[in-house]
Short mmCIF file of N, CA and C and ligand atoms in Angstrom, two decimals:
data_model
loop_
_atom_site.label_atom_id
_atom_site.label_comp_id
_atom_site.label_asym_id
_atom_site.label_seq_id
_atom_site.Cartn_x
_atom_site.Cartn_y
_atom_site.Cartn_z
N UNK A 1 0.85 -1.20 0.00
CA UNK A 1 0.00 0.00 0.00
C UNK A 1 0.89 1.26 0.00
N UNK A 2 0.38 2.01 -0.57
CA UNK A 2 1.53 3.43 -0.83
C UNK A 2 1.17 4.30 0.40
N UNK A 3 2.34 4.76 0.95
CA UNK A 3 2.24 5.73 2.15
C UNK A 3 1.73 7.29 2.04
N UNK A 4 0.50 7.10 2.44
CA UNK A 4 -0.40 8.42 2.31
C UNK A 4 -0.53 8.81 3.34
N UNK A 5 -1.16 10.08 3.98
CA UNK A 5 -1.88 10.95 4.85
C UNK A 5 -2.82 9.88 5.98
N UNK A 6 -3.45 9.39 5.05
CA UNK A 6 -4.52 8.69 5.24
C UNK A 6 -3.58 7.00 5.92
N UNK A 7 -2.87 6.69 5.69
CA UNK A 7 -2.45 5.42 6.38
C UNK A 7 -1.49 5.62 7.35
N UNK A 8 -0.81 7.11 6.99
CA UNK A 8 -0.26 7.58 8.61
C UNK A 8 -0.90 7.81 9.77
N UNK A 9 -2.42 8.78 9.67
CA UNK A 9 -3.50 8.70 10.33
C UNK A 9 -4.09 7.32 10.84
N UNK A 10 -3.87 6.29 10.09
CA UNK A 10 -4.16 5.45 10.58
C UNK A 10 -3.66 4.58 11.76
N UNK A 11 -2.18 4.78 11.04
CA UNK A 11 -1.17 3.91 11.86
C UNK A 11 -0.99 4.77 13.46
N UNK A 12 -0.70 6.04 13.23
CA UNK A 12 -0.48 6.82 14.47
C UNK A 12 -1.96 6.87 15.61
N UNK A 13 -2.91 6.63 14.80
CA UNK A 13 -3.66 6.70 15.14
C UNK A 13 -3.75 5.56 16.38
N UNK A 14 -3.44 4.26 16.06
CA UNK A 14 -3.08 3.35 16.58
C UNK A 14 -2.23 3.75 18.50
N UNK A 15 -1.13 4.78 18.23
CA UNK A 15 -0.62 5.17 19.40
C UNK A 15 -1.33 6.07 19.90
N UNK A 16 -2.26 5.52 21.02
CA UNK A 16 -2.56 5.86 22.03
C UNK A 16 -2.59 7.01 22.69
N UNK A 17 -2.99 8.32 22.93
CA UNK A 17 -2.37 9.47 23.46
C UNK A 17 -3.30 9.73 24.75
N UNK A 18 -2.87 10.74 25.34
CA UNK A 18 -3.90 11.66 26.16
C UNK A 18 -4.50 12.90 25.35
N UNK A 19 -5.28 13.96 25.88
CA UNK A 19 -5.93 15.17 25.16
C UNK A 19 -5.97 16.33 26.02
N UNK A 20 -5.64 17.23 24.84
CA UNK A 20 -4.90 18.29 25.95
C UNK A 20 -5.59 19.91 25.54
N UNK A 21 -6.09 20.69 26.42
CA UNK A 21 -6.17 21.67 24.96
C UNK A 21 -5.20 22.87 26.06
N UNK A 22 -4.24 23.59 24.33
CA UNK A 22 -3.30 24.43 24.51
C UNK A 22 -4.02 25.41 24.71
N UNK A 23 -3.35 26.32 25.65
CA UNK A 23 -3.98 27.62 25.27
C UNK A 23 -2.99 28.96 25.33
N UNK A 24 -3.60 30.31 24.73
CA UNK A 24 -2.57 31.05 24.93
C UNK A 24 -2.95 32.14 25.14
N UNK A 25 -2.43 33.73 25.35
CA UNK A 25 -2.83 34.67 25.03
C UNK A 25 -2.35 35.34 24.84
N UNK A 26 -2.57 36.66 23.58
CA UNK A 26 -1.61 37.63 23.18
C UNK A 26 -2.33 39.27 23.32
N UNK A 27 -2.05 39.89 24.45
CA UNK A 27 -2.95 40.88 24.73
C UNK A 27 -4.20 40.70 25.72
N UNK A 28 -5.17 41.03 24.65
CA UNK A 28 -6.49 40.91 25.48
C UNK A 28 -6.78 39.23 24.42
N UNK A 29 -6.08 39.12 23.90
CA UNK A 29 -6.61 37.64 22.85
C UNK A 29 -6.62 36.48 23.30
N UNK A 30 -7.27 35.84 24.30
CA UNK A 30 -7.30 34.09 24.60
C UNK A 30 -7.48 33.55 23.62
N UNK A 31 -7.31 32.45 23.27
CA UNK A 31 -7.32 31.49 22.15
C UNK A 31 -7.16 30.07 23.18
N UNK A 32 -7.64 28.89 22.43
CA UNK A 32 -6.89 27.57 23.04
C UNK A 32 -7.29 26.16 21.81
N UNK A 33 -7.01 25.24 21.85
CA UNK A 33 -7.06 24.33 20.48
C UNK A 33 -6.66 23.29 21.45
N UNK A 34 -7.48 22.11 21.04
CA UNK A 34 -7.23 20.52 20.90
C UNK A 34 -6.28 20.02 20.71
N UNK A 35 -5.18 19.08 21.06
CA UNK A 35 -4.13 18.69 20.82
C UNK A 35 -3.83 17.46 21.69
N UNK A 36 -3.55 16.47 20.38
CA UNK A 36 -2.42 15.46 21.12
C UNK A 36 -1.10 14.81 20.88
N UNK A 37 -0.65 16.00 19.89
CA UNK A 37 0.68 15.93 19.22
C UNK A 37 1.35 17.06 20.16
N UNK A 38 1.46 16.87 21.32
CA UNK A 38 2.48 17.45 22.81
C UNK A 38 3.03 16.13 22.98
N UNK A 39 4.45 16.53 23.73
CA UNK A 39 5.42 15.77 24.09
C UNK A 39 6.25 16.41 25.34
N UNK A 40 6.71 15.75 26.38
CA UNK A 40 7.92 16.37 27.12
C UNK A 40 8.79 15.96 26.15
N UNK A 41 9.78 17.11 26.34
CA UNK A 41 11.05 17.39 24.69
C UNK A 41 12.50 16.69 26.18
N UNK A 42 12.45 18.01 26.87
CA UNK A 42 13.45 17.94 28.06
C UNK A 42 13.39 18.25 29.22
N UNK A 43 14.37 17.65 30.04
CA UNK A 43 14.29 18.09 31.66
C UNK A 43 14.70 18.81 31.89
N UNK A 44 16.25 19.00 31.35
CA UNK A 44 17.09 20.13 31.97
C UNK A 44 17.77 20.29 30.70
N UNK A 45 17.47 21.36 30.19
CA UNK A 45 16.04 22.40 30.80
C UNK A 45 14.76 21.47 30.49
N UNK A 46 13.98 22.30 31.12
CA UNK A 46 12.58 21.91 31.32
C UNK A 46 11.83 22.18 30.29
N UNK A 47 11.38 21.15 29.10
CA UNK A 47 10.68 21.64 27.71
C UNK A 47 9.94 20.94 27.21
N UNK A 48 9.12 21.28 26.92
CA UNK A 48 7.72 20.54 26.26
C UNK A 48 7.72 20.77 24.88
N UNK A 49 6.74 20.48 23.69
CA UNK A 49 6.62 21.04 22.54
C UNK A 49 5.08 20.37 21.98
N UNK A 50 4.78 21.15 21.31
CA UNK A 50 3.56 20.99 20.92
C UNK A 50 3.11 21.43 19.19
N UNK A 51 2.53 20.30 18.46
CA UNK A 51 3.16 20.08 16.87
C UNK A 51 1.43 21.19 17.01
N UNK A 52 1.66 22.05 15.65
CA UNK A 52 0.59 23.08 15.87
C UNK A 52 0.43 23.00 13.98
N UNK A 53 -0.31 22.77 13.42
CA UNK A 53 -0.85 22.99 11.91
C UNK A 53 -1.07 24.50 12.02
N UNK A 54 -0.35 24.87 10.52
CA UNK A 54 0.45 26.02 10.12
C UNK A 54 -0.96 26.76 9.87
N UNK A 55 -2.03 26.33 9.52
CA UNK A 55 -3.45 26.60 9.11
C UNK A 55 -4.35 26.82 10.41
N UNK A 56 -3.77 26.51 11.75
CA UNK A 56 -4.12 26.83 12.36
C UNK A 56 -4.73 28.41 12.84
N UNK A 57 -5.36 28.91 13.72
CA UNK A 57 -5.69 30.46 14.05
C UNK A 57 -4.86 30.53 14.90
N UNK A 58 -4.85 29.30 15.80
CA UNK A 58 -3.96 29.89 16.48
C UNK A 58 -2.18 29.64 16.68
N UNK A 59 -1.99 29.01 15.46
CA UNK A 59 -0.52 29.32 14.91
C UNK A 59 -0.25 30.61 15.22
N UNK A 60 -0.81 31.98 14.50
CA UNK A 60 -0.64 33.01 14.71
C UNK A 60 -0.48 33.57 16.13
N UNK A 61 -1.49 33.23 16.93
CA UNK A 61 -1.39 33.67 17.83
C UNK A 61 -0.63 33.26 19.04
N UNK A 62 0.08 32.26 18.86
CA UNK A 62 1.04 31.63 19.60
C UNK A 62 2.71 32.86 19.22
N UNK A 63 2.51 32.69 17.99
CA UNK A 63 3.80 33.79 17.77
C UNK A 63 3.57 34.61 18.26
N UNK A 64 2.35 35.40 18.33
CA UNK A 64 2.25 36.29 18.72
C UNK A 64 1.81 36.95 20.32
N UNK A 65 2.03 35.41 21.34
CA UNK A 65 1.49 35.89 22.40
C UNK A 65 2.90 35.19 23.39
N UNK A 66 3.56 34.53 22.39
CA UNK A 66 4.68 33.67 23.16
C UNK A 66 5.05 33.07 23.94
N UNK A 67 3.75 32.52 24.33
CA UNK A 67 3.42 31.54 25.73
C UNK A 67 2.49 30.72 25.47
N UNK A 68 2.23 29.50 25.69
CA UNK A 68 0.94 28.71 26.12
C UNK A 68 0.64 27.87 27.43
N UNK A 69 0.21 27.22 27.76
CA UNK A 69 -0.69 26.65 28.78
C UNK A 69 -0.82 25.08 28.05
N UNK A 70 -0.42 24.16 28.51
CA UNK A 70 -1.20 22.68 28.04
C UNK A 70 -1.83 22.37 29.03
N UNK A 71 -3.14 22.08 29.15
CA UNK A 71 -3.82 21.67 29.92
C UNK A 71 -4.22 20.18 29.55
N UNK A 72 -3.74 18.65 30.97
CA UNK A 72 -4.09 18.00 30.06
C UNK A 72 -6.00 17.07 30.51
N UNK A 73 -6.73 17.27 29.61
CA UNK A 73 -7.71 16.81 30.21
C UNK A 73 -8.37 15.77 30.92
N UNK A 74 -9.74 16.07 31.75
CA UNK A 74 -9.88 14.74 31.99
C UNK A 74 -10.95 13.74 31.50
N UNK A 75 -10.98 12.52 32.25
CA UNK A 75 -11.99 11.57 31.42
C UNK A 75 -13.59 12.08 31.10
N UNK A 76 -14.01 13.14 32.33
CA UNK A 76 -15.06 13.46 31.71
C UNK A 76 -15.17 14.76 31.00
N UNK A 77 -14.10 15.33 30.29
CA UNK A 77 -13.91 16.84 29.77
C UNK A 77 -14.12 16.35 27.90
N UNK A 78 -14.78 15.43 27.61
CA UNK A 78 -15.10 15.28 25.84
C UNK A 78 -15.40 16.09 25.13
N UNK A 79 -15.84 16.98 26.51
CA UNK A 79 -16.76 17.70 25.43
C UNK A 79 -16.08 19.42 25.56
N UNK A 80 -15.54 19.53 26.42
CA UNK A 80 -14.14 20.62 26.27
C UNK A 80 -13.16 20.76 24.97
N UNK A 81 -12.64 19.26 25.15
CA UNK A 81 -11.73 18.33 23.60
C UNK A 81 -12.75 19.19 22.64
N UNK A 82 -14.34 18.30 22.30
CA UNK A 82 -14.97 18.94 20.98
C UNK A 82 -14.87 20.30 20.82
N UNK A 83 -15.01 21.23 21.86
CA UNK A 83 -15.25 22.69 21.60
C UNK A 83 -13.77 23.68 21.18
N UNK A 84 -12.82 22.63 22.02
CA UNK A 84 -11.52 23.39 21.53
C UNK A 84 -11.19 22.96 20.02
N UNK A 85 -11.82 22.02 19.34
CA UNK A 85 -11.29 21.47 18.24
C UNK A 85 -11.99 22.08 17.11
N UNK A 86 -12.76 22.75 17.72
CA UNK A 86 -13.89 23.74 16.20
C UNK A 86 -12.60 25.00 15.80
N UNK A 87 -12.94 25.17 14.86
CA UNK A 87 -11.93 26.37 14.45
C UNK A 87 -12.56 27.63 14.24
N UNK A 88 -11.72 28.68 14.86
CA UNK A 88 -11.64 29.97 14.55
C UNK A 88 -11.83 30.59 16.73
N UNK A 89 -12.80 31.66 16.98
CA UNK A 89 -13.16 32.09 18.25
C UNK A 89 -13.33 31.32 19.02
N UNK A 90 -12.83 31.05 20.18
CA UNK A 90 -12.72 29.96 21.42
C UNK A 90 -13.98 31.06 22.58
N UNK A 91 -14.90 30.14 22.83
CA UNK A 91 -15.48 30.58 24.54
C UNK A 91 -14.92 30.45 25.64
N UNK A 92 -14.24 31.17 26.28
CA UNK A 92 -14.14 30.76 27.48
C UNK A 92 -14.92 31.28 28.71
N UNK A 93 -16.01 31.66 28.41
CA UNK A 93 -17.14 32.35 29.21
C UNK A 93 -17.56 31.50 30.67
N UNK A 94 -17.73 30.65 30.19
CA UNK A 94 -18.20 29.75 31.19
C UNK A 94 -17.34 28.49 31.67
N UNK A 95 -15.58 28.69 31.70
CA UNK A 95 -15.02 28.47 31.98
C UNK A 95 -14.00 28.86 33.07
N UNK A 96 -13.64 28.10 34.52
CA UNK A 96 -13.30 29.00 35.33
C UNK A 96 -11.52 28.94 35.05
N UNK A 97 -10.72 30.15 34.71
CA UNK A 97 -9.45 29.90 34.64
C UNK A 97 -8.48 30.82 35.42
N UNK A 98 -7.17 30.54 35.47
CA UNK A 98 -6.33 31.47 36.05
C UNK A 98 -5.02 31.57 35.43
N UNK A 99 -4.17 32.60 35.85
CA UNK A 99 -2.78 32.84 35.07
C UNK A 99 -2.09 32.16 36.16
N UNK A 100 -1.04 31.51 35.50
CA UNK A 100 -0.01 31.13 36.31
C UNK A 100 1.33 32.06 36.70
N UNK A 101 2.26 32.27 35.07
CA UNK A 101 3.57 33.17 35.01
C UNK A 101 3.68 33.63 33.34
N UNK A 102 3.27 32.42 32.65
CA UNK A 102 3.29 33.21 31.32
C UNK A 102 2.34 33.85 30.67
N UNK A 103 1.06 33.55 31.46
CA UNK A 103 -0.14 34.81 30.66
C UNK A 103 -0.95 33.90 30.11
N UNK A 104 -0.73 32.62 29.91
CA UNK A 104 -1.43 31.66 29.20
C UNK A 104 -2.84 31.35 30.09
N UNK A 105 -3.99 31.63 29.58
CA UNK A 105 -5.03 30.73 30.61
C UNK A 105 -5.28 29.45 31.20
N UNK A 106 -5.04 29.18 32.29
CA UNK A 106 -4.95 27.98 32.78
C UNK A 106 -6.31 27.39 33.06
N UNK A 107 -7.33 26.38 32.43
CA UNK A 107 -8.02 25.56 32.72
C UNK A 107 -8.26 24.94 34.19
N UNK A 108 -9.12 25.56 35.19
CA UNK A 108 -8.29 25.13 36.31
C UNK A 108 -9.12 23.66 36.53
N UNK A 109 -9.89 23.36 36.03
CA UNK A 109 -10.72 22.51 36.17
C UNK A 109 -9.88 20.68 35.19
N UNK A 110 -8.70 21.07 34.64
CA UNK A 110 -7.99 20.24 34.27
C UNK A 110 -7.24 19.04 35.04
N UNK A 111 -6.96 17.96 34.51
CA UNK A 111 -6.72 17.16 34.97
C UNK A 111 -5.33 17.02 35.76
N UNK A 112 -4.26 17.87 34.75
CA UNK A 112 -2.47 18.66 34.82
C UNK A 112 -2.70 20.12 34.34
N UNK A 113 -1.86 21.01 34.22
CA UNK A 113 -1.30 21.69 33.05
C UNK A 113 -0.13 21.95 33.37
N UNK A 114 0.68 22.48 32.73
CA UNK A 114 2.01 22.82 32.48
C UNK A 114 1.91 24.01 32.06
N UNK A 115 2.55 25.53 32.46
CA UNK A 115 2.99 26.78 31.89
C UNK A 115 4.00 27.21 31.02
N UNK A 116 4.24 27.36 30.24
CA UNK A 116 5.45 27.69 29.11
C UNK A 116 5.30 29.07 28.44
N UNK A 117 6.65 29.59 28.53
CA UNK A 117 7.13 30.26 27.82
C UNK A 117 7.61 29.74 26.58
N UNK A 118 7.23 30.41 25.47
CA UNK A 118 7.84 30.08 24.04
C UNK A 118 9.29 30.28 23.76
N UNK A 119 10.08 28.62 23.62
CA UNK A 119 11.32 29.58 23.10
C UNK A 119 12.19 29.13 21.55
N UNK A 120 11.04 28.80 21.20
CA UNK A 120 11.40 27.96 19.37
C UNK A 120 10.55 27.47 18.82
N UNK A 121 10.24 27.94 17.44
CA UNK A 121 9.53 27.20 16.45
C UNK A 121 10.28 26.53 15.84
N UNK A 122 10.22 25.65 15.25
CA UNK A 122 11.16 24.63 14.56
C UNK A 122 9.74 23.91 13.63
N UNK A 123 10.64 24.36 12.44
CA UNK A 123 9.68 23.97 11.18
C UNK A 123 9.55 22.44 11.09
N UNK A 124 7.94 22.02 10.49
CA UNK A 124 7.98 20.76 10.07
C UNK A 124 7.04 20.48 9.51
N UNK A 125 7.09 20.28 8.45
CA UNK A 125 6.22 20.50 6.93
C UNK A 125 4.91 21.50 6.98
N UNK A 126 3.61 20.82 7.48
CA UNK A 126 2.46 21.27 6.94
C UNK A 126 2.14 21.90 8.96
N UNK A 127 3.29 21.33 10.02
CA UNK A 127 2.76 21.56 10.99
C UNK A 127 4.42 22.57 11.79
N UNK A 128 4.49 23.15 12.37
CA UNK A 128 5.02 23.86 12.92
C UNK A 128 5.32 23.35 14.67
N UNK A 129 6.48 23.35 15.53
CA UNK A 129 6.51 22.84 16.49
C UNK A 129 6.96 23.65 17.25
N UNK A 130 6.26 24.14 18.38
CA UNK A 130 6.51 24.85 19.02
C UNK A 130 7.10 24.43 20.54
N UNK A 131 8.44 25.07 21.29
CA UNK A 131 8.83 24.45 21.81
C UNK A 131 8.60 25.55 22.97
N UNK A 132 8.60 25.04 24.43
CA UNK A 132 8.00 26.21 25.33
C UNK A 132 9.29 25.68 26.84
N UNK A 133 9.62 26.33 27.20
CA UNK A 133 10.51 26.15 28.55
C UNK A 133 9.30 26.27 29.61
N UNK A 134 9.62 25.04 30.40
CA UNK A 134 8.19 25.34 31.54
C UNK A 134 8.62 26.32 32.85
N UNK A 135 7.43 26.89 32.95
CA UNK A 135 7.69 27.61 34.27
C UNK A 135 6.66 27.36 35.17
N UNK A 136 6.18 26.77 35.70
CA UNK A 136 4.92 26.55 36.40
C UNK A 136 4.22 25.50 36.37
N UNK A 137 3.47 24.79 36.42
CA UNK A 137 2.85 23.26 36.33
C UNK A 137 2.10 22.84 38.05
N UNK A 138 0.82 22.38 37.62
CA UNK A 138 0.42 21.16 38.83
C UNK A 138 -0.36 19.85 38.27
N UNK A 139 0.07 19.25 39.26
CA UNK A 139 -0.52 17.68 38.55
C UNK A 139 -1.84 17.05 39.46
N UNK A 140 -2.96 17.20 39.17
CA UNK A 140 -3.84 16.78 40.18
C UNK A 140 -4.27 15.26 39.75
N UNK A 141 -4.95 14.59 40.69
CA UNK A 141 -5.72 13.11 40.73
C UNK A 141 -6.68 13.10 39.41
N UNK A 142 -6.87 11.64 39.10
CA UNK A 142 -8.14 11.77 38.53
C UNK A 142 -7.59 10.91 37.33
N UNK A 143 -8.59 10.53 36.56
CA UNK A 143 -8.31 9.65 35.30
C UNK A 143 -8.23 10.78 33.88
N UNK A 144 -7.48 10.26 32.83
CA UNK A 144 -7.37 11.40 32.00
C UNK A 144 -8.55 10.89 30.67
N UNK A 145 -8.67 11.62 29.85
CA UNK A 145 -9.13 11.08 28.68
C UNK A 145 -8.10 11.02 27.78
N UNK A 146 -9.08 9.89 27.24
CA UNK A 146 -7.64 8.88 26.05
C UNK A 146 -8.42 9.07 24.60
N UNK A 147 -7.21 9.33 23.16
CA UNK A 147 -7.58 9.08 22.55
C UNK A 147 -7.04 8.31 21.63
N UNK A 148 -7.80 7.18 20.75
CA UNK A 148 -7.34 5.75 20.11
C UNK A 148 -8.24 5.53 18.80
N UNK A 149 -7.36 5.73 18.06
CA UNK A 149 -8.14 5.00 16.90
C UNK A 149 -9.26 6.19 16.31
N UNK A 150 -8.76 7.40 16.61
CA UNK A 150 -10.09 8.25 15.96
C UNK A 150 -11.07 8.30 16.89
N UNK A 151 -11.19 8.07 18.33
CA UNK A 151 -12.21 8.08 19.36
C UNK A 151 -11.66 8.20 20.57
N UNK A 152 -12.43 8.50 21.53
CA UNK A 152 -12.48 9.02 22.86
C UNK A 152 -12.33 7.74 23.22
N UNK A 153 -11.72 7.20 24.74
CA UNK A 153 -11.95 6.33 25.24
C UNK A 153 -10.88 6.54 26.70
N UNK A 154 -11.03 5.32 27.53
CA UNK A 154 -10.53 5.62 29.23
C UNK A 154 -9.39 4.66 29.07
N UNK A 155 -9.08 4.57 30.47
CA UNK A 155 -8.13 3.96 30.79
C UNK A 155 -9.15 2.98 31.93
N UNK A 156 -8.76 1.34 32.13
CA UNK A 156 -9.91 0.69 33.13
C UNK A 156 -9.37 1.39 34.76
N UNK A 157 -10.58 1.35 35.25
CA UNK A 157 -10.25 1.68 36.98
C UNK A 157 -9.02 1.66 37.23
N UNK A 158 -8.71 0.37 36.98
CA UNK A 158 -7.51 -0.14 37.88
C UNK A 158 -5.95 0.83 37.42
N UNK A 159 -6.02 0.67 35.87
CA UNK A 159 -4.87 1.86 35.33
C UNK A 159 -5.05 3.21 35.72
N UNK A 160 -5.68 3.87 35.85
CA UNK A 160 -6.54 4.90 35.99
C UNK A 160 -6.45 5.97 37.22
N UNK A 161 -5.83 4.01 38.19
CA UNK A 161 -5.50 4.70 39.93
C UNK A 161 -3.89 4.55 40.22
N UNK A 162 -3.51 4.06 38.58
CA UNK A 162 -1.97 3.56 38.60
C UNK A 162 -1.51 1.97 39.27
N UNK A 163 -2.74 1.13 39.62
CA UNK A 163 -2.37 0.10 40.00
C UNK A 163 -1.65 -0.92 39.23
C1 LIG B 201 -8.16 14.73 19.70
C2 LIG B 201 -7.66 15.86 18.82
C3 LIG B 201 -6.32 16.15 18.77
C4 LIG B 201 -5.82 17.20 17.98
N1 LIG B 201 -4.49 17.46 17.97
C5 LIG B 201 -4.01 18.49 17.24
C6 LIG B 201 -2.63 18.82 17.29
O1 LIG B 201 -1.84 18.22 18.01
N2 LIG B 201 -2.19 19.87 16.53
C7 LIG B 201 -3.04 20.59 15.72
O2 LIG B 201 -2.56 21.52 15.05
N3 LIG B 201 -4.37 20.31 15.68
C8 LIG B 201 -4.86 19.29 16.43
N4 LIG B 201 -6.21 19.01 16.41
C9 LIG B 201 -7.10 19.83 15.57
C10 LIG B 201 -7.41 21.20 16.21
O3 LIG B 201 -7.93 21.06 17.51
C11 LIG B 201 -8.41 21.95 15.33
O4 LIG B 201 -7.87 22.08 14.04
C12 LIG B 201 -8.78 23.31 15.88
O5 LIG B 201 -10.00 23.63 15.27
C13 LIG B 201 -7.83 24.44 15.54
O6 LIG B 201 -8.49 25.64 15.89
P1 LIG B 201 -7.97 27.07 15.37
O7 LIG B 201 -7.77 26.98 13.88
O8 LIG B 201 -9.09 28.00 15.73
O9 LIG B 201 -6.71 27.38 16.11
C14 LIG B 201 -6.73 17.97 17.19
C15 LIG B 201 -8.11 17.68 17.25
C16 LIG B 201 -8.57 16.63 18.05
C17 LIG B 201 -10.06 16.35 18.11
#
C-alpha cells in the first residue's frame, strides 16, 4: 500500500495518546485548540513542545502571544476536547481559569497543566513545532481522557488509579 496521509493517520492513530487543549494569550486575545501531538522534549532544561498545523488560528497567535498553557484533560472533559477542536473564536465564558507566570489561561478545572514560555519554532512541513521552557505546572488526581483510533476512550479503573 503506498504511504499516504490517510495510512499515517491510521497507523499513528493506533498510538494511544492523552488530550490536551493548549492555550494562549496575546494581549487581550485568549485562544486555546485541541491537541495530542504534545510531548515532554526535556528536563534540563525543562521543555515541552507541541506540533501546531500552520493553518491553524492559532498558529498566529502563539507567535504572537509567546506563551501557552497545556492543559491535560480529563476523562469526563469530551466535550471541552470537541469545543476546543472547532476552528476559529474559542469561549471561554463559562469556563473557570487562572494565570499562572506566562499569561497563558490555565483551565483550572484540568486534569495537569504545564505553563510555558515560548522559546522555538522549529519547522515541520504542513505543521510547525513549538517548543515552550516550563515555568509553572500542577498535577492533580483523577483519570485522564484517552484518545485511540479516531475516538475518545478511558483507561480501566484499575490503570486509571496507577495500580
Ligand atoms: C483529539 C484531537 C487532537 C488534535 N491534535 C491536534 C494537534 O496536536 N495539533 C493541531 O494543530 N491540531 C490538532 N487538532 C485539531 C485542532 O484542535 C483543530 O484544528 C482546531 O480547530 C484548531 O483551531 P484554530 O484553527 O481556531 O486554532 C486535534 C483535534 C482533536 C479532536
Amino acid at each position: 500500500m503506498a504511504f499516504d496521509s490517510a495510512l499515517q493517520r491510521q497507523i499513528m492513530g493506533r498510538f494511544a495518546t492523552g488530550v490536551t487543549v493548549v492555550t494562549t494569550a496575546a494581549g487581550d486575545e485568549v485562544s486555546g485548540m485541541t491537541a495530542n501531538a504534545v510531548m515532554s522534549l526535556s528536563l534540563d532544561p525543562p521543555l515541552v513542545v507541541v506540533s501546531v498545523d500552520r493553518q491553524a488560528t492559532m498558529h498566529d497567535l502563539l507567535q504572537r502571544g509567546q506563551c501557552f498553557a497545556i492543559n491535560i484533560l480529563r476523562r469526563e472533559q469530551e466535550d471541552l476536547s470537541n469545543r476546543f477542536a472547532q476552528r476559529g473564536p474559542k469561549d471561554f465564558s463559562d469556563l473557570e481559569t487562572k494565570t499562572a507566570e506566562s499569561g497563558a489561561p490555565i483551565l483550572t478545572a484540568a486534569l495537569a497543566y504545564v505553563d510555558c514560555r515560548l522559546v522555538e519554532i522549529a519547522a515541520a512541513g504542513d505543521h510547525d513545532m513549538f517548543i515552550g521552557e516550563c515555568l509553572a505546572g500542577e498535577a492533580g488526581d483523577g483519570a485522564p481522557l484517552i484518545f485511540f483510533g479516531g475516538r475518545y476512550g478511558e483507561l480501566s479503573e484499575a490503570s486509571a488509579k496507577g495500580e
